[in-house]
Every structure is written in C-alpha cells, then in structure tokens.
Amino acid sequence: MLEDIFEAINLQAIDDEYDFQHNQLRNQIAINATDFPQLEDIQLAIFGVAEYRNAQTQNEHLGDVEKIRLAFYKLYNHQPALQMVDLGNVKLGKTAYDTYHAISLVVEELLKENIIPIIIGGSQDLTNGQFLGYLPQEKLVNVAVVDEKIDLYGSEEKIDNSTYLFEMLNNQASRLYNIGVLGYQLHLVEPIILEALDALHFNSHRLGTFKEDITELEPTVRHANLLSFDLRAIRHADAKASLEQSPNGFTALEACRLCWYAGISDQLSSIGFYEYASGLDDDEQTASLVAQMVVYFIEGFYQRKNDIAPLSDEAVKYTVTFNDVGDDIEFIKSKKSDRWWMLLPTEMVIDKSLENQRLIPCSYNDYLDACNKQIPNRWLKAMEKITAWNNQKTQPDSFI
C-alpha cells in the first residue's frame, strides 16, 4: 500500500550533483529510488510532504523539501546500528484534505511496524494528518508543539496552519489528552487563546521562561507521543527560510537540543518539521539546520534508555508530604537515565485508559520545589487535567 502513496526519489540527479562518501547518510540508509524498500528491521522512516495549499499565507517562495533531503544526505552517520529509510515524497491529493489522509495512512502503517515517522513539510496543518494516524490505536495521545504562536483558532471553513489544533480537539474520534506548547511568544498570541489553553488544562511554555535552563522543557517533550515543530519558532537569524518569522525565537542550538530530547524520549513515536519555504533558502542554511535537527533526533533515539515505565527496581521512589493540605507527592527517579516523574494517586484513575497518564514527567527542580513545600505547577496541571477528564467535560465549540 505504501508504495502507491509515495513518489520515488530521483537519486541519479542527486548523485550527479554531489560525490558522496561511503559513511555519509546517502549511503547509510535505504532509499526509495527504483524499487520500494523493504521495511523489515527499519526503525526510522523519513519522508517529505510539500503540501501548502491550506496555509494561511500563500507565497511563491513555498516549494519542495529537496534542499533538506540533500543537506541530510551530506551529513555523516555516527550510529553503527542505524536502520533507516527515506520513503520519498507523499503524492499530493486532489485537495489538502486528501494529503492529510495519505499522511495518516503512512503514519498508521509505520506505527504498526514500530517505525518512527519523521515528516518534512509542508505547512503545519499537516500535523492533523500526523495525528490522525494515531486514532486507530484507540489510545490517549499527548501532543507537543514547538511554535511561536498557539494555533488554536476555530474555523468552520477549513483547516489551516492556525486552526489545526482546534480541529484535532474537535475530531469526534479524537483521543487527544494533552497538548504542550513550547516557545510561544506572548505578544504574538491573543489573550483568549491563552485562556482557552488554560481552561483545557494544557501545558504551555513561554519563550523567555526557559532561557536560563532549557532542560525545563524536556519533561513536556518526554510526555508527548507526537511532536510538531514549526520552523517559525526559530529566530529569523538562524532560520530565514520560513514565512512571517519573528526576530526572536529558539536559537539553532536550542532547536537541535529539543530534537535530541524528542529522540531520547521512549514515549515519542513521530516527529514532524513544518513551514519550510525553499524559495527563501538561497544559501541553504535553513535546510542544513533542519537536516541537523533530524540528526540530533536520530542521535537521541539511539540513546533511549527504555525507562518509559520506571516502576521497577531500576527506579528510586521519594515521597514528599504536605502536612498542611494532607496530600503526598510521589516522585520517581530512573537509575538508568536520572530522569524524574511524578506519580498521580491510583484513585484518580477512573477510566482505564488513564492508567498511562499517571506518570507525569518532571524535572529535579520540581522535586526541590516540593521539598520546599511548593506544589509543582506540573502536578497541579496534571491533577486538574485528569479530574476534568474523569468528569467528562466537553470541549467548547469555538475559542475565537
């Protein structure tokens, strides 16, 4: 089925342009060039989707993702166990909605085979297709979005790159449990959007709040099954090939670090990079950055510790008691990775599907706060969220 969805890569044209060495990624991964590659033993699958038709802003600078592919092929492989395939580019449907459906079929099939999709887009509304691929699993899904804005606007007309989160929330088959937004800029977000995010008990991290310690973003990434990275969240000086960028944003190094966090997370099972505008990438620096972000994700993936459920002898438990409110918070520290979690009380799990939501990724600073009798914000948000889910609160029809 998958071979019918993809266009093969013109590998001859790429090889004519560049003389690749043996240990560059061009020669280290399987590529859909002539015959569709076998997926047996494959762990990672990258593919392009040059779909921009539902983007709010249409521009002649929007194009394909081939500059990113070439930049990726040029990088050297340092993972001896690398099992990866480049599936090529998704054939665009008659409408953008057809393309969403094609992406969902690809993601669904890869997840069945325990293969992590790495999507190179395309406008960020393609996240909707990425998310739809999870629905057949009938499990709760946590989403992390790296974005300078919060794309939670409602629309009855169409899905675009400012409304896709609203569409995901209101999908009747949706099992979307949590959304974590990383790097939003307050002056770019309408107050009512932040109010809606807070009312839904979702996590959000303003750009300036982590600058002294970016590790505080890692737990939100670790909590996600799906990550959507809007390249416009990177400051213009470091990634110029996106439309409507801000002078502020993540640095290139910070963006790569977030991708490494995503890669090392045992729970995260797909990642997408969106809003690349090849026509603005004359020096191909943004393509090089995206390629390096993918490599950081791969590096993290091959350092996974398999402590997605650290409730064994390989974990240490600490209990912090709050005498004044009568509640205890149980913290768990993995001996394998030194990462921290908080464990919600058993009685909070009324719906069996919530069992996997009891473990809340957190940081060492959250533990220190609790020791100083300050209830961590992550704990409060998690308790509010699971309580609201147990009460089966309905989602609002529109936010703005």
Short mmCIF file of C-alpha atoms in Angstrom, two decimals:
data_model
loop_
_atom_site.label_atom_id
_atom_site.label_comp_id
_atom_site.label_asym_id
_atom_site.label_seq_id
_atom_site.Cartn_x
_atom_site.Cartn_y
_atom_site.Cartn_z
CA MET A 1 0.00 0.00 0.00
CA LEU A 2 2.70 2.49 0.98
CA GLU A 3 4.45 2.33 -2.40
CA ASP A 4 1.31 3.76 -4.03
CA ILE A 5 1.41 6.82 -1.77
CA PHE A 6 4.99 7.87 -2.48
CA GLU A 7 6.90 9.33 -5.39
CA ALA A 8 10.31 7.76 -5.79
CA ILE A 9 13.41 9.92 -5.35
CA ASN A 10 15.43 10.91 -8.40
CA LEU A 11 18.63 9.59 -6.90
CA GLN A 12 20.57 9.88 -10.12
CA ALA A 13 20.08 13.64 -10.19
CA ILE A 14 21.29 13.89 -6.59
CA ASP A 15 24.35 11.73 -7.28
CA ASP A 16 25.19 13.79 -10.36
CA GLU A 17 25.24 16.91 -8.20
CA TYR A 18 27.35 15.61 -5.32
CA ASP A 19 30.03 12.95 -4.84
CA PHE A 20 29.02 11.19 -1.64
CA GLN A 21 31.43 9.35 0.64
CA HIS A 22 30.65 5.88 1.96
CA ASN A 23 29.81 6.97 5.51
CA GLN A 24 27.59 9.88 4.55
CA LEU A 25 23.89 9.26 5.11
CA ARG A 26 23.20 8.98 1.37
CA ASN A 27 24.99 5.63 1.51
CA GLN A 28 23.92 4.60 5.01
CA ILE A 29 20.13 4.40 4.67
CA ALA A 30 17.66 2.64 2.40
CA ILE A 31 16.14 4.93 -0.25
CA ASN A 32 13.01 4.67 -2.34
CA ALA A 33 14.64 5.24 -5.74
CA THR A 34 13.85 2.35 -8.09
CA ASP A 35 12.25 -0.43 -6.03
CA PHE A 36 10.27 0.36 -2.91
CA PRO A 37 12.48 -0.65 0.05
CA GLN A 38 11.66 -3.44 2.48
CA LEU A 39 10.70 -2.18 5.93
CA GLU A 40 11.81 -5.23 7.88
CA ASP A 41 14.18 -4.19 10.72
CA ILE A 42 13.68 -0.50 9.87
CA GLN A 43 13.37 1.76 12.93
CA LEU A 44 13.13 5.25 11.42
CA ALA A 45 11.40 6.44 8.23
CA ILE A 46 11.82 9.95 6.83
CA PHE A 47 9.61 11.37 4.07
CA GLY A 48 8.68 14.71 2.54
CA VAL A 49 5.27 16.34 2.08
CA ALA A 50 5.34 19.55 0.03
CA GLU A 51 1.72 20.44 0.82
CA TYR A 52 0.98 24.13 1.40
CA ARG A 53 -2.50 24.61 -0.10
CA ASN A 54 -4.22 25.16 3.25
CA ALA A 55 -1.59 27.53 4.60
CA GLN A 56 -2.97 30.91 5.64
CA THR A 57 -0.29 32.73 3.65
CA GLN A 58 0.30 31.66 0.05
CA ASN A 59 3.60 32.70 -1.47
CA GLU A 60 5.75 31.85 -4.46
CA HIS A 61 8.60 31.03 -2.09
CA LEU A 62 6.82 27.91 -0.84
CA GLY A 63 8.20 24.90 -2.63
CA ASP A 64 9.58 21.42 -2.12
CA VAL A 65 11.81 19.82 0.51
CA GLU A 66 14.64 18.62 -1.73
CA LYS A 67 17.20 21.04 -0.28
CA ILE A 68 16.62 19.47 3.12
CA ARG A 69 16.98 15.97 1.67
CA LEU A 70 20.31 16.82 0.03
CA ALA A 71 21.59 18.52 3.20
CA PHE A 72 20.60 15.42 5.19
CA TYR A 73 22.31 13.05 2.76
CA LYS A 74 25.56 15.04 3.10
CA LEU A 75 25.81 14.51 6.85
CA TYR A 76 27.95 11.71 8.26
CA ASN A 77 26.50 8.74 10.10
CA HIS A 78 27.81 8.02 13.60
CA GLN A 79 25.22 5.38 14.53
CA PRO A 80 26.52 1.89 13.66
CA ALA A 81 23.08 0.41 14.38
CA LEU A 82 21.23 2.88 12.13
CA GLN A 83 18.24 1.24 10.43
CA MET A 84 16.54 4.00 8.45
CA VAL A 85 14.70 4.52 5.19
CA ASP A 86 13.87 7.54 3.04
CA LEU A 87 10.42 6.77 1.63
CA GLY A 88 10.45 9.70 -0.79
CA ASN A 89 7.69 12.31 -1.10
CA VAL A 90 3.98 11.81 -0.48
CA LYS A 91 1.97 12.30 -3.67
CA LEU A 92 -0.29 15.28 -3.15
CA GLY A 93 -4.01 14.58 -3.29
CA LYS A 94 -6.68 16.50 -5.18
CA THR A 95 -7.10 18.61 -2.06
CA ALA A 96 -5.03 19.19 1.05
CA TYR A 97 -7.52 17.01 2.93
CA ASP A 98 -6.63 14.09 0.68
CA THR A 99 -3.00 14.69 1.56
CA TYR A 100 -3.87 14.65 5.29
CA HIS A 101 -5.49 11.27 4.72
CA ALA A 102 -2.42 9.96 2.88
CA ILE A 103 -0.15 11.09 5.74
CA SER A 104 -2.44 9.42 8.27
CA LEU A 105 -2.27 6.12 6.36
CA VAL A 106 1.52 6.28 6.28
CA VAL A 107 1.81 7.14 9.98
CA GLU A 108 -0.69 4.43 10.92
CA GLU A 109 1.17 1.77 8.94
CA LEU A 110 4.60 2.78 10.26
CA LEU A 111 3.41 2.84 13.87
CA LYS A 112 2.03 -0.68 13.43
CA GLU A 113 5.54 -1.77 12.46
CA ASN A 114 7.14 0.17 15.37
CA ILE A 115 8.79 2.53 12.90
CA ILE A 116 9.07 6.20 13.82
CA PRO A 117 7.88 8.58 11.07
CA ILE A 118 9.98 11.72 10.50
CA ILE A 119 7.92 14.12 8.38
CA ILE A 120 9.44 17.03 6.46
CA GLY A 121 6.69 19.50 5.47
CA GLY A 122 4.83 21.46 4.27
CA SER A 123 2.61 23.84 6.29
CA GLN A 124 1.91 22.94 9.90
CA ASP A 125 -1.71 21.96 9.30
CA LEU A 126 -0.16 18.66 8.14
CA THR A 127 0.11 17.92 11.87
CA ASN A 128 -3.57 16.99 11.56
CA GLY A 129 -2.66 14.14 9.20
CA GLN A 130 0.18 13.09 11.51
CA PHE A 131 -2.26 12.98 14.44
CA LEU A 132 -4.97 11.09 12.53
CA GLY A 133 -2.52 8.21 12.08
CA TYR A 134 -2.78 7.56 15.83
CA LEU A 135 -6.56 7.23 16.02
CA PRO A 136 -6.78 3.53 15.02
CA GLN A 137 -4.73 2.68 18.14
CA GLU A 138 -7.66 3.87 20.27
CA LYS A 139 -5.26 5.14 22.92
CA LEU A 140 -4.96 8.56 24.50
CA VAL A 141 -2.48 10.76 22.65
CA ASN A 142 -0.28 13.53 24.04
CA VAL A 143 0.94 16.16 21.60
CA ALA A 144 3.84 18.61 21.89
CA VAL A 145 4.02 21.63 19.58
CA VAL A 146 7.04 23.89 19.15
CA ASP A 147 5.59 27.16 17.90
CA GLU A 148 5.94 30.92 18.28
CA LYS A 149 2.13 31.14 18.31
CA ILE A 150 -0.66 28.87 19.53
CA ASP A 151 -2.70 27.54 16.60
CA LEU A 152 -5.96 27.06 18.47
CA TYR A 153 -8.25 29.27 16.42
CA GLY A 154 -11.61 27.85 15.40
CA SER A 155 -12.89 27.81 11.82
CA GLU A 156 -15.95 26.38 10.12
CA GLU A 157 -14.47 26.91 6.65
CA LYS A 158 -11.28 24.87 6.50
CA ILE A 159 -8.30 23.53 8.41
CA ASP A 160 -5.22 25.71 8.07
CA ASN A 161 -1.98 26.25 9.92
CA SER A 162 -3.70 28.41 12.55
CA THR A 163 -6.68 26.12 13.25
CA TYR A 164 -5.35 22.55 13.08
CA LEU A 165 -5.17 22.14 16.89
CA PHE A 166 -8.84 23.11 17.15
CA GLU A 167 -9.67 20.50 14.51
CA MET A 168 -7.72 17.83 16.40
CA LEU A 169 -9.57 18.68 19.62
CA ASN A 170 -12.99 18.55 17.99
CA ASN A 171 -12.50 15.38 15.95
CA GLN A 172 -15.27 13.05 17.13
CA ALA A 173 -12.90 10.08 17.13
CA SER A 174 -10.15 12.04 18.86
CA ARG A 175 -8.41 10.65 21.91
CA LEU A 176 -6.29 13.76 22.34
CA TYR A 177 -5.46 14.01 26.03
CA ASN A 178 -2.86 16.73 26.36
CA ILE A 179 -1.19 19.46 24.32
CA GLY A 180 2.10 21.03 25.37
CA VAL A 181 3.14 24.23 23.58
CA LEU A 182 6.81 25.18 23.74
CA GLY A 183 8.32 28.56 22.86
CA TYR A 184 5.27 30.72 22.24
CA GLN A 185 5.80 34.49 22.30
CA LEU A 186 3.25 36.32 24.42
CA HIS A 187 2.94 39.34 22.12
CA LEU A 188 2.03 37.05 19.20
CA VAL A 189 -0.83 35.28 20.97
CA GLU A 190 -4.31 36.68 21.63
CA PRO A 191 -5.30 36.57 25.32
CA ILE A 192 -8.40 34.49 24.62
CA ILE A 193 -6.21 31.71 23.19
CA LEU A 194 -4.18 31.53 26.39
CA GLU A 195 -7.42 31.50 28.37
CA ALA A 196 -8.68 28.57 26.29
CA LEU A 197 -5.41 26.68 26.72
CA ASP A 198 -5.58 27.19 30.48
CA ALA A 199 -9.25 26.19 30.63
CA LEU A 200 -8.37 22.92 28.91
CA HIS A 201 -5.52 22.36 31.41
CA PHE A 202 -2.88 22.12 28.70
CA ASN A 203 0.77 22.94 29.30
CA SER A 204 2.43 25.97 27.75
CA HIS A 205 5.92 27.39 28.00
CA ARG A 206 6.58 30.98 27.03
CA LEU A 207 9.81 31.54 25.09
CA GLY A 208 11.54 33.60 27.76
CA THR A 209 10.80 31.31 30.70
CA PHE A 210 13.37 28.64 29.86
CA LYS A 211 16.30 30.73 28.65
CA GLU A 212 18.32 30.16 31.81
CA ASP A 213 17.61 26.42 31.81
CA ILE A 214 16.25 24.77 28.66
CA THR A 215 16.20 21.40 30.45
CA GLU A 216 12.88 22.52 31.98
CA LEU A 217 11.28 21.91 28.56
CA GLU A 218 12.45 18.30 28.42
CA PRO A 219 9.62 16.84 30.57
CA THR A 220 6.96 18.33 28.28
CA VAL A 221 8.68 16.79 25.25
CA ARG A 222 9.03 13.48 27.11
CA HIS A 223 5.30 13.43 27.85
CA ALA A 224 4.38 13.58 24.15
CA ASN A 225 3.65 10.78 21.70
CA LEU A 226 3.76 13.20 18.77
CA LEU A 227 5.89 16.32 18.21
CA SER A 228 5.15 19.04 15.66
CA PHE A 229 7.95 21.57 15.11
CA ASP A 230 7.09 24.87 13.41
CA LEU A 231 10.35 26.27 11.98
CA ARG A 232 8.99 29.78 12.60
CA ALA A 233 9.66 29.14 16.30
CA ILE A 234 13.36 29.53 15.47
CA ARG A 235 14.66 33.09 15.36
CA HIS A 236 14.97 34.60 11.90
CA ALA A 237 18.76 34.99 12.15
CA ASP A 238 19.16 31.22 12.46
CA ALA A 239 16.47 30.01 10.03
CA LYS A 240 15.44 32.52 7.38
CA ALA A 241 13.53 30.17 5.09
CA SER A 242 10.08 30.44 6.65
CA LEU A 243 7.33 32.97 6.09
CA GLU A 244 6.33 35.53 8.73
CA GLN A 245 9.18 34.79 11.09
CA SER A 246 9.95 36.67 14.28
CA PRO A 247 13.33 38.18 15.18
CA ASN A 248 13.02 36.27 18.46
CA GLY A 249 12.81 32.54 18.93
CA PHE A 250 14.86 29.46 19.66
CA THR A 251 18.48 29.50 18.57
CA ALA A 252 19.70 26.81 16.17
CA LEU A 253 21.44 25.02 19.02
CA GLU A 254 18.34 25.12 21.21
CA ALA A 255 16.24 23.73 18.35
CA CYS A 256 18.67 20.84 17.93
CA ARG A 257 18.60 20.20 21.66
CA LEU A 258 14.81 19.98 21.67
CA CYS A 259 15.05 17.42 18.88
CA TRP A 260 17.55 15.42 20.92
CA TYR A 261 15.09 15.47 23.84
CA ALA A 262 12.44 14.16 21.46
CA GLY A 263 14.71 11.42 20.19
CA ILE A 264 15.70 10.17 23.63
CA SER A 265 12.08 10.06 24.83
CA ASP A 266 10.92 6.44 24.94
CA GLN A 267 7.31 7.53 24.51
CA LEU A 268 7.62 9.77 21.46
CA SER A 269 6.74 7.88 18.26
CA SER A 270 6.60 10.52 15.48
CA ILE A 271 8.01 13.95 14.69
CA GLY A 272 7.22 16.49 12.00
CA PHE A 273 9.09 19.59 10.81
CA TYR A 274 6.89 22.18 9.12
CA GLU A 275 6.75 25.62 7.46
CA TYR A 276 9.91 25.33 5.35
CA ALA A 277 9.97 27.75 2.40
CA SER A 278 12.63 26.56 -0.02
CA GLY A 279 12.37 29.67 -2.21
CA LEU A 280 13.77 31.76 0.65
CA ASP A 281 16.65 29.38 1.31
CA ASP A 282 19.19 30.73 -1.19
CA ASP A 283 22.18 29.85 0.98
CA GLU A 284 20.53 26.57 2.06
CA GLN A 285 21.30 27.31 5.71
CA THR A 286 17.77 26.54 6.90
CA ALA A 287 17.85 23.24 5.02
CA SER A 288 21.15 22.45 6.73
CA LEU A 289 19.66 23.30 10.11
CA VAL A 290 16.61 21.07 9.60
CA ALA A 291 18.90 18.24 8.47
CA GLN A 292 20.97 18.67 11.62
CA MET A 293 17.82 18.74 13.76
CA VAL A 294 16.87 15.38 12.26
CA VAL A 295 20.34 14.03 13.04
CA TYR A 296 20.06 15.19 16.65
CA PHE A 297 16.73 13.37 16.85
CA ILE A 298 18.38 10.22 15.48
CA GLU A 299 21.25 10.53 17.96
CA GLY A 300 18.77 10.81 20.82
CA PHE A 301 16.79 7.83 19.52
CA TYR A 302 19.85 5.57 19.69
CA GLN A 303 20.43 6.66 23.29
CA ARG A 304 16.99 5.68 24.55
CA LYS A 305 17.06 4.03 27.99
CA ASN A 306 13.80 2.07 27.79
CA ASP A 307 12.50 3.60 31.01
CA ILE A 308 9.08 4.57 29.71
CA ALA A 309 7.57 2.93 32.81
CA PRO A 310 10.20 3.36 35.55
CA LEU A 311 8.27 1.49 38.25
CA SER A 312 10.80 -1.27 38.87
CA ASP A 313 13.99 -1.99 40.75
CA GLU A 314 15.72 0.37 38.32
CA ALA A 315 13.97 3.38 39.89
CA VAL A 316 14.12 5.18 43.22
CA LYS A 317 10.95 6.48 44.87
CA TYR A 318 10.73 9.59 47.03
CA THR A 319 7.60 10.74 48.84
CA VAL A 320 7.13 14.37 49.78
CA THR A 321 4.43 15.07 52.37
CA PHE A 322 2.42 18.28 52.55
CA ASN A 323 1.05 18.23 56.11
CA ASP A 324 -0.97 21.41 55.70
CA VAL A 325 -3.03 20.10 52.78
CA GLY A 326 -2.84 16.40 53.59
CA ASP A 327 -1.50 15.35 50.19
CA ASP A 328 1.64 13.45 49.31
CA ILE A 329 3.50 13.63 46.02
CA GLU A 330 5.37 10.53 44.97
CA PHE A 331 8.45 11.17 42.85
CA ILE A 332 10.27 8.55 40.81
CA LYS A 333 13.86 8.82 39.61
CA SER A 334 15.20 6.44 36.98
CA LYS A 335 18.57 4.92 37.82
CA LYS A 336 19.25 4.43 34.11
CA SER A 337 18.69 7.99 32.90
CA ASP A 338 18.45 10.16 36.06
CA ARG A 339 15.12 11.49 34.74
CA TRP A 340 12.24 12.26 37.07
CA TRP A 341 8.48 11.57 37.13
CA MET A 342 5.59 12.26 39.49
CA LEU A 343 3.04 9.51 40.09
CA LEU A 344 -0.61 10.54 40.36
CA PRO A 345 -2.69 8.74 43.01
CA THR A 346 -4.30 5.44 41.99
CA GLU A 347 -7.75 6.70 42.92
CA MET A 348 -7.52 9.34 40.18
CA VAL A 349 -7.68 6.62 37.52
CA ILE A 350 -11.40 6.05 36.94
CA ASP A 351 -11.12 5.45 33.20
CA LYS A 352 -8.73 2.55 32.46
CA SER A 353 -7.34 4.49 29.51
CA LEU A 354 -5.88 6.96 32.02
CA GLU A 355 -3.52 4.43 33.58
CA ASN A 356 -0.67 5.52 31.30
CA GLN A 357 -1.33 9.16 32.27
CA ARG A 358 -0.47 8.61 35.94
CA LEU A 359 3.23 9.05 35.28
CA ILE A 360 3.92 12.75 34.80
CA PRO A 361 7.42 13.60 33.51
CA CYS A 362 9.01 16.29 35.64
CA SER A 363 12.40 17.77 36.49
CA TYR A 364 14.65 17.68 39.52
CA ASN A 365 13.60 21.28 40.16
CA ASP A 366 10.01 20.08 40.64
CA TYR A 367 11.24 17.74 43.35
CA LEU A 368 13.20 20.55 45.01
CA ASP A 369 10.11 22.78 44.90
CA ALA A 370 8.08 20.07 46.60
CA CYS A 371 10.76 19.65 49.27
CA ASN A 372 10.43 23.40 49.88
CA LYS A 373 6.66 22.97 50.30
CA GLN A 374 5.80 24.48 46.93
CA ILE A 375 3.42 22.29 44.93
CA PRO A 376 4.91 21.97 41.41
CA ASN A 377 2.87 23.56 38.63
CA ARG A 378 3.18 20.36 36.59
CA TRP A 379 1.47 18.45 39.42
CA LEU A 380 -1.36 20.96 39.65
CA LYS A 381 -1.92 20.91 35.87
CA ALA A 382 -1.88 17.11 35.79
CA MET A 383 -4.39 16.84 38.64
CA GLU A 384 -6.68 19.40 37.00
CA LYS A 385 -6.46 17.58 33.67
CA ILE A 386 -7.19 14.10 34.96
CA THR A 387 -10.05 15.42 37.12
CA ALA A 388 -11.59 17.17 34.12
CA TRP A 389 -11.24 14.02 32.02
CA ASN A 390 -12.89 11.94 34.75
CA ASN A 391 -15.74 14.42 34.84
CA GLN A 392 -16.07 14.08 31.05
CA LYS A 393 -16.12 17.82 30.48
CA THR A 394 -17.00 18.64 26.90
CA GLN A 395 -14.77 20.73 24.68
CA PRO A 396 -16.07 24.21 23.76
CA ASP A 397 -17.44 24.65 20.24
CA SER A 398 -15.13 27.53 19.48
CA PHE A 399 -12.42 29.57 21.11
CA ILE A 400 -12.23 32.62 18.88
#
